[in-house]
Tab-separated table of C-alpha atoms in Angstrom:
chain	number	residue	atom	x	y	z
A	1	THR	CA	90.300	69.807	108.448
A	2	VAL	CA	90.332	69.637	104.936
A	3	HIS	CA	93.484	70.877	102.960
A	4	LYS	CA	92.949	72.501	99.897
A	5	GLY	CA	97.012	71.614	99.163
A	6	ASP	CA	100.219	70.172	100.871
A	7	PHE	CA	101.116	73.272	101.909
A	8	TYR	CA	100.153	77.262	102.307
A	9	ILE	CA	100.931	80.407	101.415
A	10	GLY	CA	101.104	83.608	103.582
A	11	VAL	CA	101.543	86.962	102.303
A	12	GLN	CA	101.511	90.126	104.449
A	13	PRO	CA	102.925	93.934	103.048
A	14	ASP	CA	105.508	95.595	105.038
A	15	SER	CA	102.460	98.481	105.137
A	16	TYR	CA	99.019	98.029	104.436
A	17	VAL	CA	98.799	101.956	103.931
A	18	GLY	CA	101.906	102.801	101.526
A	19	ARG	CA	102.613	106.173	99.265
A	20	VAL	CA	102.998	107.172	94.990
A	21	GLY	CA	106.342	106.349	94.043
A	22	GLN	CA	107.773	104.540	97.294
A	23	GLU	CA	109.253	101.380	97.333
A	24	THR	CA	106.040	98.650	98.732
A	25	VAL	CA	107.388	95.504	100.311
A	26	ALA	CA	105.111	92.203	100.389
A	27	ASN	CA	106.964	89.564	102.658
A	28	PHE	CA	105.396	86.129	101.854
A	29	ILE	CA	105.962	82.479	103.816
A	30	ALA	CA	105.446	79.114	103.044
A	31	VAL	CA	104.474	76.379	105.625
A	32	ASP	CA	102.998	72.650	105.875
A	33	TRP	CA	99.773	71.448	107.470
A	34	GLU	CA	102.154	71.916	110.982
A	35	GLY	CA	103.157	75.330	110.168
A	36	SER	CA	106.345	74.287	109.603
A	37	PRO	CA	108.631	76.674	106.958
A	38	LEU	CA	109.062	75.068	103.673
A	39	PRO	CA	112.683	76.643	101.830
A	40	ASN	CA	113.002	76.157	98.226
A	41	GLN	CA	109.257	76.759	97.181
A	42	THR	CA	108.455	78.913	94.084
A	43	ILE	CA	105.847	81.646	94.164
A	44	ALA	CA	104.452	83.504	91.419
A	45	VAL	CA	103.599	87.658	92.142
A	46	GLU	CA	101.340	89.181	90.588
A	47	VAL	CA	100.366	92.781	91.771
A	48	VAL	CA	96.870	94.324	90.523
A	49	GLU	CA	95.564	97.501	90.921
A	50	ARG	CA	91.925	97.439	92.153
A	51	ARG	CA	90.044	100.270	90.086
A	52	TRP	CA	86.322	101.042	91.235
A	53	PHE	CA	83.496	102.493	89.346
A	54	SER	CA	80.891	103.252	91.451
A	55	VAL	CA	77.430	104.840	90.341
A	56	GLN	CA	74.272	105.892	92.502
A	57	GLU	CA	71.100	104.092	91.079
A	58	GLN	CA	67.553	104.459	91.546
A	59	ASP	CA	65.466	101.490	92.386
A	60	ASP	CA	61.556	101.323	91.842
A	61	SER	CA	60.654	102.861	95.208
A	62	GLY	CA	62.846	105.932	94.529
A	63	ARG	CA	65.872	104.450	96.763
A	64	THR	CA	69.586	104.759	95.846
A	65	THR	CA	71.822	102.450	96.156
A	66	TRP	CA	75.771	102.600	94.952
A	67	SER	CA	76.525	98.981	92.633
A	68	TYR	CA	80.277	98.842	91.371
A	69	ASP	CA	82.130	97.505	89.331
A	70	VAL	CA	85.539	96.613	89.874
A	71	GLU	CA	89.085	96.270	87.240
A	72	GLU	CA	92.248	94.767	87.583
A	73	ILE	CA	94.657	96.367	85.888
A	74	PRO	CA	97.831	94.220	85.999
A	75	LEU	CA	101.122	96.500	87.325
A	76	THR	CA	103.978	93.838	87.382
A	77	GLU	CA	104.412	90.428	88.267
A	78	GLY	CA	107.549	88.168	89.032
A	79	THR	CA	108.320	85.033	91.250
A	80	VAL	CA	110.214	84.619	94.327
A	81	THR	CA	111.500	81.038	96.069
A	82	THR	CA	111.627	80.964	100.077
A	83	ASP	CA	114.786	81.098	102.005
A	84	ALA	CA	115.580	78.528	105.317
A	85	ASN	CA	112.796	80.148	107.041
A	86	GLY	CA	109.928	79.637	104.023
A	87	ARG	CA	110.415	82.811	103.692
A	88	ALA	CA	110.742	85.545	100.831
A	89	THR	CA	110.318	88.887	99.740
A	90	PHE	CA	108.906	91.096	96.521
A	91	THR	CA	108.969	94.614	96.058
A	92	PHE	CA	107.179	97.380	93.416
A	93	VAL	CA	106.626	101.114	93.074
A	94	PRO	CA	102.712	102.346	93.036
A	95	PRO	CA	102.826	104.528	89.864
A	96	ASN	CA	99.716	106.010	91.632
A	97	GLY	CA	97.160	105.899	94.125
A	98	GLY	CA	94.785	103.119	94.716
A	99	VAL	CA	93.755	99.970	96.237
A	100	PHE	CA	96.327	97.068	94.735
A	101	LYS	CA	96.219	93.463	95.648
A	102	ILE	CA	99.306	91.335	96.176
A	103	ARG	CA	98.409	88.016	94.593
A	104	ALA	CA	100.699	84.843	95.251
A	105	VAL	CA	100.424	81.763	93.624
A	106	SER	CA	102.372	78.202	93.561
A	107	THR	CA	101.387	74.383	92.881
A	108	ASP	CA	102.183	71.339	95.593
A	109	ALA	CA	103.269	67.956	94.276
A	110	ASN	CA	99.928	66.755	92.996
A	111	SER	CA	99.604	70.423	90.607
A	112	ARG	CA	96.706	71.904	92.673
A	113	PRO	CA	96.963	75.349	93.444
A	114	ILE	CA	98.040	77.111	96.296
A	115	ILE	CA	96.571	81.109	95.861
A	116	SER	CA	96.956	83.755	98.914
A	117	ALA	CA	96.306	87.067	98.201
A	118	ALA	CA	96.422	90.782	100.509
A	119	THR	CA	95.182	94.283	99.400
A	120	THR	CA	97.513	97.576	100.396
A	121	TRP	CA	96.473	100.911	100.046
A	122	VAL	CA	98.458	103.923	98.485
A	123	VAL	CA	97.605	107.958	98.519
A	124	GLY	CA	98.774	110.194	96.257
A	125	ASP	CA	97.762	113.075	95.333
A	126	GLY	CA	94.644	114.109	93.751
A	127	TYR	CA	91.330	111.986	93.395
A	128	ILE	CA	91.277	108.325	94.107
A	129	SER	CA	87.922	106.592	93.453
A	130	TRP	CA	87.594	104.355	96.249
A	131	ARG	CA	84.892	102.129	96.523
A	132	GLN	CA	81.248	103.570	97.578
A	133	GLN	CA	79.278	101.521	99.994
A	134	ASN	CA	75.759	101.686	100.957
A	135	SER	CA	76.668	101.617	104.412
A	136	ASN	CA	77.214	105.268	104.433
A	137	ARG	CA	80.637	104.539	106.128
A	138	ILE	CA	84.067	105.791	105.285
A	139	ASP	CA	86.609	103.003	105.859
A	140	LEU	CA	89.696	103.724	107.858
A	141	VAL	CA	92.503	101.848	107.140
A	142	VAL	CA	95.409	101.271	109.584
A	143	GLY	CA	98.925	100.867	108.424
A	144	SER	CA	99.970	98.076	110.578
A	145	PRO	CA	98.225	95.733	112.740
A	146	SER	CA	99.363	97.140	115.654
A	147	TYR	CA	101.689	99.914	117.294
A	148	ALA	CA	103.712	100.361	120.596
A	149	VAL	CA	102.779	103.443	123.187
A	150	GLY	CA	104.292	106.090	121.851
A	151	GLU	CA	104.544	105.674	117.802
A	152	THR	CA	102.370	107.281	115.440
A	153	ALA	CA	99.623	105.597	113.745
A	154	GLU	CA	98.962	105.612	109.976
A	155	ILE	CA	95.319	105.610	109.405
A	156	LEU	CA	93.884	106.045	105.879
A	157	ILE	CA	90.693	107.797	105.699
A	158	THR	CA	89.496	106.503	102.385
A	159	SER	CA	87.101	109.666	101.575
A	160	PRO	CA	84.340	109.259	98.664
A	161	PHE	CA	84.633	113.070	98.482
A	162	GLN	CA	86.493	114.779	95.864
A	163	SER	CA	87.543	117.673	97.415
A	164	GLU	CA	87.522	118.721	101.137
A	165	SER	CA	85.209	118.023	103.452
A	166	GLN	CA	83.639	117.713	106.970
A	167	ALA	CA	82.504	114.111	109.086
């Protein structure tokens, strides 16, 4: 196994589906190669909105496909320091719906960059330009990796349509 640095950073939002204007919490952990927590590790945090610009193009044979560009718009940044258990949290409030990437960056003793990221989806009123895919699929984003019996699952449907639609 070849490691890119002396340790790893893990990033996980409290929920993969958030709401406009509500606090979103990102959890961080720093661990060594054996998985032991690293206390007092400084991590730079950057949150960017990933705004998708999708267009349908027609090729020479008349087939249409989606192509897209993504713009990363900085929302907020800061630093966190891991506690005795190698953990830290960072909070932000998304001002609008969309896809937000939470990026964590640190360096090891040899100045090698340690980078990790996670994504959270935010719902709100109005149209959100989710990325269009050529598979004719509509992605379903689950709010949590697992649910217990009796819990209500929160599922975001990344619909590409601007108005109510039937699927």
